[in-house]
Short mmCIF file of C-alpha atoms in Angstrom, two decimals:
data_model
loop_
_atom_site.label_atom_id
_atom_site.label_comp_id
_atom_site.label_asym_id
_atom_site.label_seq_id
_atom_site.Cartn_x
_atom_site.Cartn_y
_atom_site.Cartn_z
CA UNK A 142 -9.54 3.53 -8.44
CA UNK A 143 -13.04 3.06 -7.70
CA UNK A 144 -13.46 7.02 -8.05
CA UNK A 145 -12.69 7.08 -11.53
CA UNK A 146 -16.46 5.56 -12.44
CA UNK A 147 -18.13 9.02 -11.27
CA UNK A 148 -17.89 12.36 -12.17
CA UNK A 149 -17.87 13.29 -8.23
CA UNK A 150 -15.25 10.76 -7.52
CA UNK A 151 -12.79 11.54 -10.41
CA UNK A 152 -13.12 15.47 -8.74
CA UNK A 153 -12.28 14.19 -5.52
CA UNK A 154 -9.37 12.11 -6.64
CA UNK A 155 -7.92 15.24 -8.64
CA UNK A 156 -8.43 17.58 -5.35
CA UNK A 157 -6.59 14.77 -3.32
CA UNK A 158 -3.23 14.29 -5.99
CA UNK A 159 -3.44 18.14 -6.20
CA UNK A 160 -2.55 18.01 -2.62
CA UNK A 161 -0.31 16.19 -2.83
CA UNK A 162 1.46 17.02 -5.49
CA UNK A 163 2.16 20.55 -4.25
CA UNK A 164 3.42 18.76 -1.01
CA UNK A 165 5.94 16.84 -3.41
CA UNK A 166 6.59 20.15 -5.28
CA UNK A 167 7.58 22.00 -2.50
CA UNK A 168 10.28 19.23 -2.14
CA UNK A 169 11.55 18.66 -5.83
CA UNK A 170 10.29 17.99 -8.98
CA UNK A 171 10.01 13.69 -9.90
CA UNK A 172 11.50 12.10 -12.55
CA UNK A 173 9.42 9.03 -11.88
CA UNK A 174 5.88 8.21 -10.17
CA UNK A 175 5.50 4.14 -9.16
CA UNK A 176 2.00 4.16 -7.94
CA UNK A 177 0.21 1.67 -5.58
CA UNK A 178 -3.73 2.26 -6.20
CA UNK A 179 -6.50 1.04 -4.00
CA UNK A 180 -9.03 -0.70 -6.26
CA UNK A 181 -7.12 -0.82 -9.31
CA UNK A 182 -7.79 -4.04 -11.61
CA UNK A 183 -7.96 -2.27 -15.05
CA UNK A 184 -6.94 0.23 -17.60
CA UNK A 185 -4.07 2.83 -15.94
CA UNK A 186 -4.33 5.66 -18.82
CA UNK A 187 -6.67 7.89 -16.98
CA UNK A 188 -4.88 7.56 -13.81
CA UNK A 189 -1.29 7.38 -15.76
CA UNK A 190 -2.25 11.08 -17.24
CA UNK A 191 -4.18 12.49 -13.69
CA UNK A 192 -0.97 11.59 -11.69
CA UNK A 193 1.19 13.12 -14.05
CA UNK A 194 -0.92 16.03 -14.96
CA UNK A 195 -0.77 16.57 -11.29
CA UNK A 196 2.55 16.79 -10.99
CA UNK A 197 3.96 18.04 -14.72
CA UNK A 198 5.77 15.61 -15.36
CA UNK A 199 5.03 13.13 -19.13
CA UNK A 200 2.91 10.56 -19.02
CA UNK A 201 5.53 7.67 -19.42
CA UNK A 202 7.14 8.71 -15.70
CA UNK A 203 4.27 7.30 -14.44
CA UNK A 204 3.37 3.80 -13.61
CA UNK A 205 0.05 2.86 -12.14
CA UNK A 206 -0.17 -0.81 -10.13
CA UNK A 207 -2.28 -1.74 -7.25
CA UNK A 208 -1.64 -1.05 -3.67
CA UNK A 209 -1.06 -5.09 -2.55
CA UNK A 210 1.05 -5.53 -5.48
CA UNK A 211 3.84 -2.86 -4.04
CA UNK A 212 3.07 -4.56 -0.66
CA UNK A 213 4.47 -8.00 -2.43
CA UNK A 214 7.32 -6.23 -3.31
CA UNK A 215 8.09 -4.59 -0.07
CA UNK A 216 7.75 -7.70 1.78
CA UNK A 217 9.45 -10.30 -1.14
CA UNK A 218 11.39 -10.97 -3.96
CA UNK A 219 9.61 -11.88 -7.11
CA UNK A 220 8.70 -15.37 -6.36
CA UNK A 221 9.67 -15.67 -2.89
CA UNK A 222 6.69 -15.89 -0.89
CA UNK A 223 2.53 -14.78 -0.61
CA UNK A 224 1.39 -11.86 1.46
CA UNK A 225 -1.67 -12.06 3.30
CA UNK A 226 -3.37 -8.09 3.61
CA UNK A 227 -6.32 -8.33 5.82
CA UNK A 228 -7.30 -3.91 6.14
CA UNK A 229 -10.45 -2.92 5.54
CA UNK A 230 -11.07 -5.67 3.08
CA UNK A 231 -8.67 -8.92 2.89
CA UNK A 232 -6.54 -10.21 0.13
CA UNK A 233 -3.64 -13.08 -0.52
CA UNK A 234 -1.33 -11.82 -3.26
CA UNK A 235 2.01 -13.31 -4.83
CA UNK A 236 4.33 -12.01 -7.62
CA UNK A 237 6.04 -14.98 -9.15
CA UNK A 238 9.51 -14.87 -10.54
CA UNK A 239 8.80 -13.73 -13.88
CA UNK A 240 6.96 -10.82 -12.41
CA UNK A 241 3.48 -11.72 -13.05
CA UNK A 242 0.75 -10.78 -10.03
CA UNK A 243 -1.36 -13.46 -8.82
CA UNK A 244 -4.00 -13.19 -6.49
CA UNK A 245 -7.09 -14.75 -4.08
CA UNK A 246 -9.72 -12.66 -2.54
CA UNK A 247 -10.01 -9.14 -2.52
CA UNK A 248 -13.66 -9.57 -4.46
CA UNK A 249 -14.74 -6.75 -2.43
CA UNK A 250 -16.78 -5.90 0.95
CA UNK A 251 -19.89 -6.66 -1.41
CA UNK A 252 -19.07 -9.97 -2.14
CA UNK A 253 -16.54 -11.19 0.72
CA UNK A 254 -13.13 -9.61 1.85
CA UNK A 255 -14.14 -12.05 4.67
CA UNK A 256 -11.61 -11.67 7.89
CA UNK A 257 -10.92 -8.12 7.27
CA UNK A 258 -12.18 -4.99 9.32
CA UNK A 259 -15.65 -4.41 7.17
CA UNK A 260 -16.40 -7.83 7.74
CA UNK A 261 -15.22 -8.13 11.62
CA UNK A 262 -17.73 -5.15 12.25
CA UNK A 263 -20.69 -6.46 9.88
CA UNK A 264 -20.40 -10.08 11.18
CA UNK A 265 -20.54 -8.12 14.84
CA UNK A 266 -23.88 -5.84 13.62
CA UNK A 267 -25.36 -8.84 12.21
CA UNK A 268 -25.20 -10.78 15.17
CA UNK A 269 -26.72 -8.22 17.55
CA UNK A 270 -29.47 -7.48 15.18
CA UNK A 271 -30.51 -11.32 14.69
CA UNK A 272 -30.52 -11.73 18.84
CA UNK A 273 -32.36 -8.31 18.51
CA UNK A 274 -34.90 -9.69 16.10
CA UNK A 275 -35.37 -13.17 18.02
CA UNK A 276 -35.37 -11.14 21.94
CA UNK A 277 -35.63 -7.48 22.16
CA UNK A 278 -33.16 -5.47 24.58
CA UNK A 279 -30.94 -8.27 24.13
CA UNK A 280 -28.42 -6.17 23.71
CA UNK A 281 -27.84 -4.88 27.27
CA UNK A 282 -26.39 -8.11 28.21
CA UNK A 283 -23.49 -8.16 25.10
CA UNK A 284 -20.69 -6.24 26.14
CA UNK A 285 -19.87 -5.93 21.93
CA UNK A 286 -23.40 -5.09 21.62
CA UNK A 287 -23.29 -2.25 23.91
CA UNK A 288 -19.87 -0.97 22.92
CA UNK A 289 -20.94 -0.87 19.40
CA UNK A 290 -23.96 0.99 20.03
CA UNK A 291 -21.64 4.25 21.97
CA UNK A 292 -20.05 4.43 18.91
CA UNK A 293 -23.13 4.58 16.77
CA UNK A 294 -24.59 7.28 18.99
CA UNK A 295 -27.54 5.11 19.71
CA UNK A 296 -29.44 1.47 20.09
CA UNK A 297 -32.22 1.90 17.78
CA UNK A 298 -32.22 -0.09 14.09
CA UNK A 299 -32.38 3.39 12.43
CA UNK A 300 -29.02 4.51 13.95
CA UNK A 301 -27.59 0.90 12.66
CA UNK A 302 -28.93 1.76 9.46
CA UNK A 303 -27.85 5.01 8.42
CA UNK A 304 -24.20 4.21 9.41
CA UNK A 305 -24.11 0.62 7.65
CA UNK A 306 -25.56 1.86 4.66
CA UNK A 307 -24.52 5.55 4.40
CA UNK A 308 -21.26 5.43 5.05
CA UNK A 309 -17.68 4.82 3.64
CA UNK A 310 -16.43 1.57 4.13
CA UNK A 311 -12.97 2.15 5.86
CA UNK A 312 -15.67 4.00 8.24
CA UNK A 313 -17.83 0.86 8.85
CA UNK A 314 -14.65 -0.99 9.13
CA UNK A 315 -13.08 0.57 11.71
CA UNK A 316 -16.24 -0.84 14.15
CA UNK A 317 -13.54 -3.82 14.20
CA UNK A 318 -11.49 -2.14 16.85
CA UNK A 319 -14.53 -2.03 19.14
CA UNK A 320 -15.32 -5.66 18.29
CA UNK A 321 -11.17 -6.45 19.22
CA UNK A 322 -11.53 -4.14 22.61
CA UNK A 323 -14.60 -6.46 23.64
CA UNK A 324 -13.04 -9.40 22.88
CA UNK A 325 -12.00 -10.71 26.14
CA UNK A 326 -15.65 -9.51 27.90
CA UNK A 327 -18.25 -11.14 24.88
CA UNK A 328 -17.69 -14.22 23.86
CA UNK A 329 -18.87 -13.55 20.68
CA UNK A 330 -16.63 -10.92 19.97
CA UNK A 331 -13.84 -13.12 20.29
CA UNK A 332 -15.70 -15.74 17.83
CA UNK A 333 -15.48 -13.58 15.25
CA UNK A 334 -11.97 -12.93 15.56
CA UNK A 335 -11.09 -15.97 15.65
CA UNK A 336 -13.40 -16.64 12.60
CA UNK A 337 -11.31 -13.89 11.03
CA UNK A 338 -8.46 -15.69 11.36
CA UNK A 339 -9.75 -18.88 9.53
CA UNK A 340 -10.69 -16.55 6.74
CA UNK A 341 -7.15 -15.29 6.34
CA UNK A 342 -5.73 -18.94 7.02
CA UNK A 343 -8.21 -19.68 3.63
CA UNK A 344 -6.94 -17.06 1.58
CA UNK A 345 -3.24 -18.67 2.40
CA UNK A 346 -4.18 -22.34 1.72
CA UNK A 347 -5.74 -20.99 -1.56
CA UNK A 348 -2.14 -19.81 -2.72
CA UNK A 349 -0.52 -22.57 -1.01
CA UNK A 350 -2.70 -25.36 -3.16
CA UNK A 351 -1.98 -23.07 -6.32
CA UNK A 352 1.28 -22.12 -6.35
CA UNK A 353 3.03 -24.44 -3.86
CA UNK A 354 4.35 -23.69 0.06
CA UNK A 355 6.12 -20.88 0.61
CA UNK A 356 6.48 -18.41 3.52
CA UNK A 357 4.03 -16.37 4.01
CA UNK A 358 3.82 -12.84 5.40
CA UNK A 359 0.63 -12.23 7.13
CA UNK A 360 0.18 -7.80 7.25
CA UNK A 361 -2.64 -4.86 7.68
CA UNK A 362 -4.30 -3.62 10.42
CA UNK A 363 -6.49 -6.30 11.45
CA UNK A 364 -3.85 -8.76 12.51
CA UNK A 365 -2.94 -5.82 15.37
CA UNK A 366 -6.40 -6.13 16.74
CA UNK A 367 -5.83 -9.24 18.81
CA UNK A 368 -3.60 -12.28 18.50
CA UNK A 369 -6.46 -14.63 18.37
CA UNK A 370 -6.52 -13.38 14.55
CA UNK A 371 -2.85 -14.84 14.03
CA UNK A 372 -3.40 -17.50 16.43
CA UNK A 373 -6.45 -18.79 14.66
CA UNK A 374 -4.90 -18.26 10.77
CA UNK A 375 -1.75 -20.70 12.51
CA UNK A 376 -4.38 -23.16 13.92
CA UNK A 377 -5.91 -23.21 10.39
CA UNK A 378 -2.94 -23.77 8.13
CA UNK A 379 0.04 -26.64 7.30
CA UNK A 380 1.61 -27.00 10.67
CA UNK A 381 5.16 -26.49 8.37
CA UNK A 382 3.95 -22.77 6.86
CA UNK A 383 6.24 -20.23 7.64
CA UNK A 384 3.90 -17.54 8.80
CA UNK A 385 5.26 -14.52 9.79
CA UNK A 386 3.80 -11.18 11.15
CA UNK A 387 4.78 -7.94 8.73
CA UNK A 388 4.49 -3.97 9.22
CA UNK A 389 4.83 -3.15 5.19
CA UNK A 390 5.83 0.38 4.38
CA UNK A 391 4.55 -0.20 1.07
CA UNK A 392 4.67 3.83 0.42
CA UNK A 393 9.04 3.55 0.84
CA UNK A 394 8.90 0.61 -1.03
CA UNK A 395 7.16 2.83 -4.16
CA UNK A 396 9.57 5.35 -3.72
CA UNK A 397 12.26 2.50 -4.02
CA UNK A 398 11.15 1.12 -7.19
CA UNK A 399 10.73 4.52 -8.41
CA UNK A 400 14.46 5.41 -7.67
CA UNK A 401 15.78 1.94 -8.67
CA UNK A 402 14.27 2.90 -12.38
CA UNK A 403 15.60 6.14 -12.79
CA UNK A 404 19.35 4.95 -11.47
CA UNK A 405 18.91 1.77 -13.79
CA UNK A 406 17.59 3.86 -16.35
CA UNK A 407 15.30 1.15 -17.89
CA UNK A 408 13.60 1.54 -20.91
CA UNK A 409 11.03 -1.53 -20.73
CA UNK A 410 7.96 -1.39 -18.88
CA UNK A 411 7.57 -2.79 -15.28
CA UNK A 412 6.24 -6.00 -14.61
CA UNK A 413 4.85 -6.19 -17.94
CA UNK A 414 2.46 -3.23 -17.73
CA UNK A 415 2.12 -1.15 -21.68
CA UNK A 416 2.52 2.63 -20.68
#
């Protein structure tokens, strides 16, 4: 959603639904689009009317929602229990039983998305470059360190640099799985991850102290870096939460909802949302 605030990003977001909208072509036309969107915290109309110019269908076969709200509703029932999303960035979410999305986290990688992948490789880059600043060629002896800087393509601060602050975030984030795969050779590689996992655990008890206990259903990619991410979140949380690991398929669970309101034929919006 994020692309819709420049001219270059809106162009790349049509190119990408043009794709795949003449993959879903190919298949059958839709009656129906439920959308999960990355980013989205707003206004759907210009989105509403790119999807469905996309695909030819009318605007009011299209519903726009965030991605971790279809994740809720892959993993639970309205009001039965918080998901904790820890990607790129991190996020606690819960859909209570009149529908309505709450949420803690998921501010951002600028301001915290702490214990997901972005941070896991900035917390990593941060504490090389502080060793760095404090004892030059440092580095040699940090298993992380060394890793880190393969991937980079090179030890100097300029390399560091252009790749922190020049490229996409999923990219930057990724750096994580190098920070997991030194884990058991740097000790502070696994410090992180485990710091990780008290970030999560925070996001939990944040829902938790709002909304009351209830199971929680801990997913994303950065809980299959190590287990000292879920061990940690466990360590950090009620001994009586029901934590459970979860591989979402929030994509089927779009298509789902999708289906389910073209067999119910429902005439109210979803959730609430005014198409």
């Amino acid at each position: 959603a994020l692309q819709m605030s420049s001219d270059a990003g809106r162009e790349q977001l049509k190119k990408n639904l043009a794709a795949l909208a003449e993959a879903v072509l190919a298949v059958g036309k839709p009656q129906f689009v439920f959308a999960g969107i990355t980013g989205f915290d707003g206004n759907p109309v210009d989105l509403v009317a790119m999807i469905a110019d996309s695909l030819g269908i009318a605007s009011g076969g299209v519903t726009v929602r965030s991605d971790i709200e279809i994740a809720c509703l892959d993993l639970f029932a309205p009001g039965g229990g918080y998901v904790v999303y820890a990607g790129t960035g991190s996020i606690a979410a819960f859909i209570d039983a009149d529908g309505k999305f709450h949420r803690a986290g998921g501010h951002g990688v600028m301001l915290d998305d702490a214990g997901g992948g972005h941070w896991i490789a900035i917390e990593a880059l941060q504490h090389i470059w502080r060793n760095e600043d404090e004892n030059p060629g440092v580095w040699r002896a940090s298993p992380m360190a060394a890793a880190l800087f393969k991937t980079l393509g090179g030890e100097d601060w300029p390399r560091t640099r252009e790749f922190v602050y020049h490229r996409e975030r999923g990219e930057i984030g990724k750096l994580a799985l190098v920070v997991a795969a030194m884990a058991s050779d740097d000790p502070a590689a696994m410090d992180i991850l485990r710091r990780a996992g008290r970030e999560l655990a925070r996001l939990g008890n944040a829902m938790i102290s709002r909304y009351g206990p209830r199971p929680i259903a801990l997913a994303g990619r950065v809980v299959q870096l190590h287990p000292v991410i879920e061990q940690s979140m466990r360590a950090a949380m009620p001994s009586t939460t029901e934590l459970t690991v979860r591989t979402g398929e929030a994509h089927i669970a779009a298509a789902r909802i999708a289906a389910a309101h073209i067999a119910s034929r429902r005439t109210q919006p979803i959730f609430g949302e005014n198409e």
